[in-house]
CSV table of C-alpha atoms in Angstrom, one decimal:
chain,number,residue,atom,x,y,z
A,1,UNK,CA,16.3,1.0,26.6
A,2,UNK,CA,16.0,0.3,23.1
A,3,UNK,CA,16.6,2.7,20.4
A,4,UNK,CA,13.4,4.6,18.9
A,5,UNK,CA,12.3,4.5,15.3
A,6,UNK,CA,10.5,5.8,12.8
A,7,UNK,CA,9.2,4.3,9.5
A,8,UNK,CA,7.3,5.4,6.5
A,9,UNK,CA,5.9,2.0,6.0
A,10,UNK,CA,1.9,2.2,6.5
A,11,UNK,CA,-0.8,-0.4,6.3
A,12,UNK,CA,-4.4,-1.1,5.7
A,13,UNK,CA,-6.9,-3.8,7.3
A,14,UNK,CA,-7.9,-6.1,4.9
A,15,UNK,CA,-10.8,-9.0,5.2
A,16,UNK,CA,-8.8,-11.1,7.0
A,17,UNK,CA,-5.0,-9.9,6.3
A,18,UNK,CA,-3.3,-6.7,6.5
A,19,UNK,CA,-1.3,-4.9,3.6
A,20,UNK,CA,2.0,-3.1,4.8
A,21,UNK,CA,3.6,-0.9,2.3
A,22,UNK,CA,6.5,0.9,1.8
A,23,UNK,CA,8.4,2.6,-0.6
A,24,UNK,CA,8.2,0.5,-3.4
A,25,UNK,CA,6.8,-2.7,-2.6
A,26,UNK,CA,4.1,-3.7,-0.3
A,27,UNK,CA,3.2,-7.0,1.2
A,28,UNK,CA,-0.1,-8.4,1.4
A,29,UNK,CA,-0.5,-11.3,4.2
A,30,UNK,CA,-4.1,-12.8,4.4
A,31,UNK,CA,-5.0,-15.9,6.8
A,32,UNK,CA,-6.3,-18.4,4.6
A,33,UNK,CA,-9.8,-20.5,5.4
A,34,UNK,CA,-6.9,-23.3,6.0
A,35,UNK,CA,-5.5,-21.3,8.8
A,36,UNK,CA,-2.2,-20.9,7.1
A,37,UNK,CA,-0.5,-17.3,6.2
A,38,UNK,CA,-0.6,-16.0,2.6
A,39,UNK,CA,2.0,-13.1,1.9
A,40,UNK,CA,1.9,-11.8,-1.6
A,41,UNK,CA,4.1,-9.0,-3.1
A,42,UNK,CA,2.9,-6.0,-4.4
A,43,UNK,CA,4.9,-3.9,-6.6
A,44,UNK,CA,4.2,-0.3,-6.1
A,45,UNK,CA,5.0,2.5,-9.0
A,46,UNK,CA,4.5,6.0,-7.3
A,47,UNK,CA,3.3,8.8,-9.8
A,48,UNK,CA,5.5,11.1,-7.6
A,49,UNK,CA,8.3,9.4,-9.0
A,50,UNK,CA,7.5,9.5,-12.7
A,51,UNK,CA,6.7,13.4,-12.7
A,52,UNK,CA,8.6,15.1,-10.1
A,53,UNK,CA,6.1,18.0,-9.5
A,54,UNK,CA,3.3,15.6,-8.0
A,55,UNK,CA,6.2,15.0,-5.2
A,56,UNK,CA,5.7,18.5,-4.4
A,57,UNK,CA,3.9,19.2,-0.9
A,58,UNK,CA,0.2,19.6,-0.7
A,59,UNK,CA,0.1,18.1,-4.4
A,60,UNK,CA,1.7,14.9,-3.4
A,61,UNK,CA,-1.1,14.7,-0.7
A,62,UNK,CA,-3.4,14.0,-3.6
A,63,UNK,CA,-1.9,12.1,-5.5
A,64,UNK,CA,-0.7,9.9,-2.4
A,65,UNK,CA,-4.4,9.5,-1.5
A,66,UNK,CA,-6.1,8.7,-4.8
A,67,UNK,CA,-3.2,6.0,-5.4
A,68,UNK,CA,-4.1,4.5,-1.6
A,69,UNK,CA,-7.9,4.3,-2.4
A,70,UNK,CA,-7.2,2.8,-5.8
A,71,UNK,CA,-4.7,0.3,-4.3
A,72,UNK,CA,-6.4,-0.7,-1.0
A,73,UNK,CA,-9.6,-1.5,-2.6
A,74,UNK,CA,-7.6,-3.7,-5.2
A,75,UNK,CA,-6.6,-5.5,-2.1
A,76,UNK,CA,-9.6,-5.6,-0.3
A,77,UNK,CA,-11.3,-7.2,-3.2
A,78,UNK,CA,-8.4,-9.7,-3.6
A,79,UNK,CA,-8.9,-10.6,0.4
A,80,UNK,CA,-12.3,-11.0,-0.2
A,81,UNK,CA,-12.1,-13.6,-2.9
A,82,UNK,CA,-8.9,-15.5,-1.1
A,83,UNK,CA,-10.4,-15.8,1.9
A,84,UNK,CA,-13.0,-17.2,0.6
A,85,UNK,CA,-15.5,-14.6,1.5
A,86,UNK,CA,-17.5,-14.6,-2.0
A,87,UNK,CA,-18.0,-18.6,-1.2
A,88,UNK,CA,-19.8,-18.3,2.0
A,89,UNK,CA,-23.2,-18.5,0.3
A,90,UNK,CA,-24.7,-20.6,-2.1
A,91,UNK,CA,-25.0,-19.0,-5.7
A,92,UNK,CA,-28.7,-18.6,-6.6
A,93,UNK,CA,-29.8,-18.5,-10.3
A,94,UNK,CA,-29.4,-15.0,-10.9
A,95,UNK,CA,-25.7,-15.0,-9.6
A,96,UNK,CA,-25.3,-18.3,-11.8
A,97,UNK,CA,-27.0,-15.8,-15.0
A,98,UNK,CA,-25.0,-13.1,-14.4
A,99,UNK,CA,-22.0,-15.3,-14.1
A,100,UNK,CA,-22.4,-16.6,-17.2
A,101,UNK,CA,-23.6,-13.7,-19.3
A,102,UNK,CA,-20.1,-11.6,-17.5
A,103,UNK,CA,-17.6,-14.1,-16.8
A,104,UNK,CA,-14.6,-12.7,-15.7
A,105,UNK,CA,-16.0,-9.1,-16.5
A,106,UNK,CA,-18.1,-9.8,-13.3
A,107,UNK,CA,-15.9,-8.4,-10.7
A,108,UNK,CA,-14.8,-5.1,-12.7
A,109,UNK,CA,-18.7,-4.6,-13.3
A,110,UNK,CA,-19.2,-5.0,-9.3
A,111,UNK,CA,-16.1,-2.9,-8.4
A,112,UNK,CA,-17.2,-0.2,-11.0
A,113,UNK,CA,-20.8,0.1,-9.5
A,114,UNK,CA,-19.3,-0.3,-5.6
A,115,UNK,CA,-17.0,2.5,-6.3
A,116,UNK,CA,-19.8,4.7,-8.0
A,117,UNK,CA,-22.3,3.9,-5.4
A,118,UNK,CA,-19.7,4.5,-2.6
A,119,UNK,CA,-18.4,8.1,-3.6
A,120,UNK,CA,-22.0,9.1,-4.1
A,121,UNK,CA,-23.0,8.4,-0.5
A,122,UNK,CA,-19.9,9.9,0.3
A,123,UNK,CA,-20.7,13.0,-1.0
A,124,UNK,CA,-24.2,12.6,0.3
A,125,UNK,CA,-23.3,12.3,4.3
A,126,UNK,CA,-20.6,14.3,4.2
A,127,UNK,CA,-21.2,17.3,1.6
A,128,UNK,CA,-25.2,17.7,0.9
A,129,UNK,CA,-26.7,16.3,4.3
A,130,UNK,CA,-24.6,18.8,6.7
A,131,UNK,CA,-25.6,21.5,4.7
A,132,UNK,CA,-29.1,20.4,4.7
A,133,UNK,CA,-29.4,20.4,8.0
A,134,UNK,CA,-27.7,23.8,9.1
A,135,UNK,CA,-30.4,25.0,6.4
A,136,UNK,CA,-32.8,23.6,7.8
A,137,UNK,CA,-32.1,24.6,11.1
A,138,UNK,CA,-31.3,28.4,10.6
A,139,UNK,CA,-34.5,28.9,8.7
A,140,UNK,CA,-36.9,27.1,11.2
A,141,UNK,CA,-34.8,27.8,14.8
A,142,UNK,CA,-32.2,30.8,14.5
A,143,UNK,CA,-34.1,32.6,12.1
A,144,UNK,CA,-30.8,33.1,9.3
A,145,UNK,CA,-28.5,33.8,12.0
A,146,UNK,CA,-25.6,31.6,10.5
A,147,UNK,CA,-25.8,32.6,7.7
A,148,UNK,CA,-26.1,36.5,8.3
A,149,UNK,CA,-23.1,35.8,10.9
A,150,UNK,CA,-21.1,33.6,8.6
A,151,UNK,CA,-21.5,30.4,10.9
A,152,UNK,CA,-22.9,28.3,8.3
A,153,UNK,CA,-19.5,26.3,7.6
A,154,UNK,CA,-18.8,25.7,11.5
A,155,UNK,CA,-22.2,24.0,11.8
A,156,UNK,CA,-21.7,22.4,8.8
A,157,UNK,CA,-18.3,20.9,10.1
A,158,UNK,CA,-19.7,20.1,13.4
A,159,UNK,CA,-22.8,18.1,11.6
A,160,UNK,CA,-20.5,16.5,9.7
A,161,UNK,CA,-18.3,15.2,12.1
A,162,UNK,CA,-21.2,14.3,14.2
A,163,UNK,CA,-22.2,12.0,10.9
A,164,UNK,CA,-18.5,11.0,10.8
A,165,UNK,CA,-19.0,9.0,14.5
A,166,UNK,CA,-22.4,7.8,13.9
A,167,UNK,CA,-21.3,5.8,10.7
A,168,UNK,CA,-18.2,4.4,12.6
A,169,UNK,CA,-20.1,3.5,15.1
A,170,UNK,CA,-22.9,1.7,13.3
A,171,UNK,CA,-20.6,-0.1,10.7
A,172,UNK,CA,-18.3,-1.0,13.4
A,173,UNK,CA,-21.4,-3.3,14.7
A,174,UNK,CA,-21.1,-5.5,11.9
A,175,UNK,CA,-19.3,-8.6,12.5
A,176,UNK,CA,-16.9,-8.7,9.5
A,177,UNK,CA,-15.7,-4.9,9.7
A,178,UNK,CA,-15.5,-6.0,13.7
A,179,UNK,CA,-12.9,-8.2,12.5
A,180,UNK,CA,-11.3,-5.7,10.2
A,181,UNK,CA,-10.8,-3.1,12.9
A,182,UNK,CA,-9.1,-5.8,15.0
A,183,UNK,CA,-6.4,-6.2,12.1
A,184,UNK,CA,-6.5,-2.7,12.1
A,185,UNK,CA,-5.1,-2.3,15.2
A,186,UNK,CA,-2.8,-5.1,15.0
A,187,UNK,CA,-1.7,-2.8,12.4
A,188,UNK,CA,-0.7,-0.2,14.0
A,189,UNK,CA,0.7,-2.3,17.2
A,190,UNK,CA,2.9,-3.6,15.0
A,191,UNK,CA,4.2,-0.2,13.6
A,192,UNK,CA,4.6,1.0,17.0
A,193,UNK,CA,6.6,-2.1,17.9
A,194,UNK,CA,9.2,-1.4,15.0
A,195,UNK,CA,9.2,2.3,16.0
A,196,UNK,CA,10.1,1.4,19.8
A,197,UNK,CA,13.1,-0.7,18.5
A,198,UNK,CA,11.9,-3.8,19.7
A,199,UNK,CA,11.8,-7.3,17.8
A,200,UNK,CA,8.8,-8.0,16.3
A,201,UNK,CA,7.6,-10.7,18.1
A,202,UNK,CA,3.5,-11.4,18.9
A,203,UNK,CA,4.9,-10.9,22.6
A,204,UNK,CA,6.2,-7.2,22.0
A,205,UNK,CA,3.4,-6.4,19.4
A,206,UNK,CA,0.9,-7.1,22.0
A,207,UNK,CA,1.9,-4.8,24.8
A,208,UNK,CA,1.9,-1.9,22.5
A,209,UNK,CA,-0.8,0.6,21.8
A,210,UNK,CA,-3.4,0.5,19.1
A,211,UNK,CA,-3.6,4.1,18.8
A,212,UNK,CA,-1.1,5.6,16.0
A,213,UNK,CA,-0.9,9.1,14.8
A,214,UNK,CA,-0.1,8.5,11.0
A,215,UNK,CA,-3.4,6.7,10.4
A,216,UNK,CA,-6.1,6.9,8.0
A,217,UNK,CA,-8.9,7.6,10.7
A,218,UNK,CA,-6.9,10.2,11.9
A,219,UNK,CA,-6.1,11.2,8.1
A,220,UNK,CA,-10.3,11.6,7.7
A,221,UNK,CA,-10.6,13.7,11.2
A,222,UNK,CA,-7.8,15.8,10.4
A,223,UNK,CA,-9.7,17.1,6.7
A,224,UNK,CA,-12.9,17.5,8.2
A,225,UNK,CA,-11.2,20.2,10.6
A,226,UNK,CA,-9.1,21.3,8.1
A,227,UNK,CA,-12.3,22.2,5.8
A,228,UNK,CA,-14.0,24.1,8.5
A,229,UNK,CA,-11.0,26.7,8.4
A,230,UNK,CA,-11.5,26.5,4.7
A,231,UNK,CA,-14.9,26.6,4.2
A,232,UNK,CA,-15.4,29.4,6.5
A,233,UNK,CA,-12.4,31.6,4.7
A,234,UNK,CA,-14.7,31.1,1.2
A,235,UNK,CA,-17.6,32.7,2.8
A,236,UNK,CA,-15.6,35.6,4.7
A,237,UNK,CA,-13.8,36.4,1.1
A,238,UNK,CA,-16.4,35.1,-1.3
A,239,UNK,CA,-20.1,36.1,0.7
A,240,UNK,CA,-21.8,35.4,-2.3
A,241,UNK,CA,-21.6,31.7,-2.7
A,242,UNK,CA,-23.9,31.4,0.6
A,243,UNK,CA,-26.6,32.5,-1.6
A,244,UNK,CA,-26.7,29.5,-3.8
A,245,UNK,CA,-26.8,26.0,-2.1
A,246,UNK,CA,-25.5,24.1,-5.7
A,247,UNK,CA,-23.0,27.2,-6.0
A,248,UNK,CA,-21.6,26.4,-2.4
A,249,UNK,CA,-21.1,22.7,-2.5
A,250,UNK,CA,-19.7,22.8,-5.6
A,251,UNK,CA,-17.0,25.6,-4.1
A,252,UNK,CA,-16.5,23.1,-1.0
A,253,UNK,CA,-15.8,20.2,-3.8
A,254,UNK,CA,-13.1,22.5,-5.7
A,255,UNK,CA,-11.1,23.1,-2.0
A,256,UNK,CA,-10.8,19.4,-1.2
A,257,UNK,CA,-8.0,18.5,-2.7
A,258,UNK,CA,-6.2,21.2,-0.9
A,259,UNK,CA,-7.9,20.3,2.1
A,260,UNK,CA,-6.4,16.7,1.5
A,261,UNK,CA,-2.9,17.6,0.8
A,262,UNK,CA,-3.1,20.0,4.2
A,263,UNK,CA,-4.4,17.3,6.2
A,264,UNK,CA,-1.5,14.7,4.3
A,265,UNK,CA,1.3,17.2,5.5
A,266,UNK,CA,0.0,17.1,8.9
A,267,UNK,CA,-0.4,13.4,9.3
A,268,UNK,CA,3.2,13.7,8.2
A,269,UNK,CA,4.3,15.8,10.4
A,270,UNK,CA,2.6,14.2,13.4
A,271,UNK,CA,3.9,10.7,12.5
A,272,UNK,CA,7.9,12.0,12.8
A,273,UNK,CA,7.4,15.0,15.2
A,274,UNK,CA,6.1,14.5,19.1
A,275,UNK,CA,5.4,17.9,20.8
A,276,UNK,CA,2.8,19.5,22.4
A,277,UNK,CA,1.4,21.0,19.1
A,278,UNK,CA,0.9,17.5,17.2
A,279,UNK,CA,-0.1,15.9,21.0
A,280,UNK,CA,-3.3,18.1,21.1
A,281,UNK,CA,-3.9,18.7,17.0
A,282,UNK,CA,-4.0,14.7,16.9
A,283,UNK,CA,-5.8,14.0,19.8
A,284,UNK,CA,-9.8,13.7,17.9
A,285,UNK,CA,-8.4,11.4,15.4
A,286,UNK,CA,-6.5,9.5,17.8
A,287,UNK,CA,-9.8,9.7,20.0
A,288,UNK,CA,-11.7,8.3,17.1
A,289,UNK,CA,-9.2,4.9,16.5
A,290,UNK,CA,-11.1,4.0,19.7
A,291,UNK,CA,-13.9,3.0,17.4
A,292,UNK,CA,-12.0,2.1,14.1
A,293,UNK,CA,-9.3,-0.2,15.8
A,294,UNK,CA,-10.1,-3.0,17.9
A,295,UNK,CA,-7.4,-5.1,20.3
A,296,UNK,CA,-6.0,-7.7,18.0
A,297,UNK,CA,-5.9,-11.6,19.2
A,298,UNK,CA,-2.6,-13.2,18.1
A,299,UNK,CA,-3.3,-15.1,15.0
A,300,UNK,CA,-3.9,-11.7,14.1
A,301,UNK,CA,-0.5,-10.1,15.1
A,302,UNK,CA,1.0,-13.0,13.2
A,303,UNK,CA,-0.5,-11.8,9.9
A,304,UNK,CA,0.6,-8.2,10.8
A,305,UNK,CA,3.8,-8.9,11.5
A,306,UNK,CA,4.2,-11.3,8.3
A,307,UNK,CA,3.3,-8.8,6.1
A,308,UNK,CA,5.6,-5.7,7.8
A,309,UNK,CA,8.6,-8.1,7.9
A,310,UNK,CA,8.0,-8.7,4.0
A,311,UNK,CA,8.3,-5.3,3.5
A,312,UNK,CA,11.3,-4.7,5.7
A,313,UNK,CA,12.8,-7.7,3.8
A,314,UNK,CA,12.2,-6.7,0.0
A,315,UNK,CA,11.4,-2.9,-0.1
A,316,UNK,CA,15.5,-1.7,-1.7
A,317,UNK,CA,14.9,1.9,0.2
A,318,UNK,CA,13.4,0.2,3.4
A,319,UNK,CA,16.4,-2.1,3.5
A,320,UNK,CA,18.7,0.7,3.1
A,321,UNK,CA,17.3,2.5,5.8
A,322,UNK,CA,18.0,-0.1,8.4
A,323,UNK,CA,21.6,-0.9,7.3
C-alpha cells in the first residue's frame, strides 16, 4: 500500500489552467489555443513572513485570504488574456475608443471596476438580501417572533446559504465556469493523488475523488456556519443592535474577519486531521464541491498535474519536505 501524504500545496481553477501554490512559489499551467501546456512561475512573498504577528492564528486566516483573492484574480485575468479568451470577439468601435483613449491602463480600469462591482454584489446576496428577507418575513408571517426570540441570525444564515446554492447552481450553467469546475476538480484529484503516495500519472489522478476537504467551496460553507454562531452571540450579548437594520449589518461586517480566520483554522485542521469530528463538520462543504467541481477529462489532468509537479520541483520548503 503506498505511503499517505499530506501537503500544504493548494490550487485554484483558472480559465483554462490551474495554479498550484506552495510555500513560496506557485506554478501557473494554462492549455494554450495551440493545444500545448504553458507553466509559468509565480513567486510568492507571504506577509506572514515579513511581520511575524500576521502568522498568528485566526489573524493569519485573513491575511491568507485577502492575499489568495488578490493573487487568484491576477491569474485569472492572466488566463483570460493567454488563452485567448479576450480574442474570441471581434472589437467594435467603442472597444477600439476605449483602447485607444486607455492603452495599457485598460485592464487595471476593468479589474478595478470588476472588483468594485463584485464585492458589492457580494455584500448584497449575502449581507443585505438575507436580512431583508427574515424582515420581511417576521413582519408579514410570524408576526416579530424572530426577532423577540432572537432567531433572526439563524434565518438569516439559512437564507443565505440557501442564496449560496442557488448562485452555484446558476453560474455553474454557464459554459466557460462549466469548464473551470472541471479543472477544479482535476485540482483536487490531483492533490489527493500526491496525498495517497501515488505517482502522479493522468492514470492515478483519474481514479481519485474530486471531493477535497481543504478547498475554497468548503472554505465559503464553513464561514457562513461559522457566522450563524456569531451573529447569533451579538444579539444574545448586544440585544440592541436588532433594533437598527444599518447598525446590524455593519456589526455582522466588523465580525467577519474573525469569522474568516475561524473558518481558515478549521479548513486546516480538516485538511491534516481525519476523524469523526472534521468527517461530519466538513460534510456541507464537501456536499457543495458536488456543484463547484466537475469530473476532469485528461487534457485536463495534464495541466493539473503540470502545474503541481512545478511546484513540487521549485518550491525550496516543498522540496525539503519530500527529501
Amino acid at each position: 500500500m503506498a505511503e499517505q501524504r499530506k501537503t500544504s500545496i493548494g490550487g485554484q481553477a483558472l480559465l483554462e489552467g490551474i495554479v498550484m501554490r506552495g510555500q513560496h512559489v506557485a506554478g501557473m499551467a494554462l492549455r494554450l489555443p495551440n493545444g500545448e501546456i504553458e507553466v509559468t512561475e509565480k513567486v510568492l512573498t507571504p506577509l506572514r513572513e515579513k511581520y511575524k504577528f500576521l502568522g498568528l492564528p485566526i489573524i493569519r486566516g485573513v491575511v491568507n485570504f485577502i492575499e489568495s483573492i488578490v493573487f487568484g484574480y491576477d491569474c485569472l485575468m492572466e488566463s483570460a488574456e493567454k488563452t485567448g479568451l479576450e480574442d474570441m470577439e471581434a472589437e467594435s468601435k467603442f472597444d477600439k475608443w476605449i483602447e485607444e483613449h486607455f492603452g495599457d491602463k485598460l485592464m487595471v480600469i476593468i479589474g478595478v471596476v470588476s472588483a468594485v462591482l463584485g464585492v458589492a454584489l457580494s455584500l448584497f446576496l449575502f449581507m443585505y438580501l438575507p436580512t431583508l428577507i427574515v424582515d420581511a418575513f417576521d413582519k408579514y408571517v410570524t408576526n416579530g417572533i424572530l426577532d423577540a426570540n432572537r432567531l433572526h441570525p439563524l434565518f438569516e444564515g439559512i437564507i443565505k446559504i440557501i442564496v449560496f446554492v442557488i448562485y452555484m447552481i446558476a453560474v455553474a450553467q454557464m459554459k466557460d465556469i462549466k469548464r473551470t469546475f472541471m479543472y477544479h476538480g482535476a485540482e483536487h484529484k490531483t492533490i489527493f493523488c500526491y496525498e495517497n503516495g501515488l505517482p502522479l500519472t493522468v492514470e492515478n489522478v483519474r481514479k481519485q475523488s474530486r471531493f477535497h476537504p481543504r478547498c475554497g467551496t468548503s472554505f465559503m460553507f464553513v464561514m457562513m456556519l461559522i457566522s450563524i454562531f456569531f451573529s447569533t452571540a451579538l444579539i444574545v450579548f448586544f440585544p440592541g443592535l436588532g433594533a437598527s437594520r444599518p447598525l446590524w449589518v455593519a456589526a455582522k461586517l466588523l465580525i467577519l474577519p474573525v469569522i474568516m480566520g475561524v473558518g481558515y483554522e478549521f479548513i486546516k485542521y480538516a485538511g491534516r486531521k481525519d476523524n469523526l469530528f472534521t468527517k461530519i463538520a466538513s460534510a456541507p462543504g464537501l456536499w457543495m464541491q458536488r456543484i463547484s467541481t466537475v469530473e476532469p477529462d485528461d487534457s485536463m489532468i495534464e495541466v493539473s498535474i503540470a502545474a503541481f509537479n512545478y511546484v513540487l520541483e521549485h518550491d525550496d520548503i516543498i522540496k525539503a519536505e519530500n527529501e
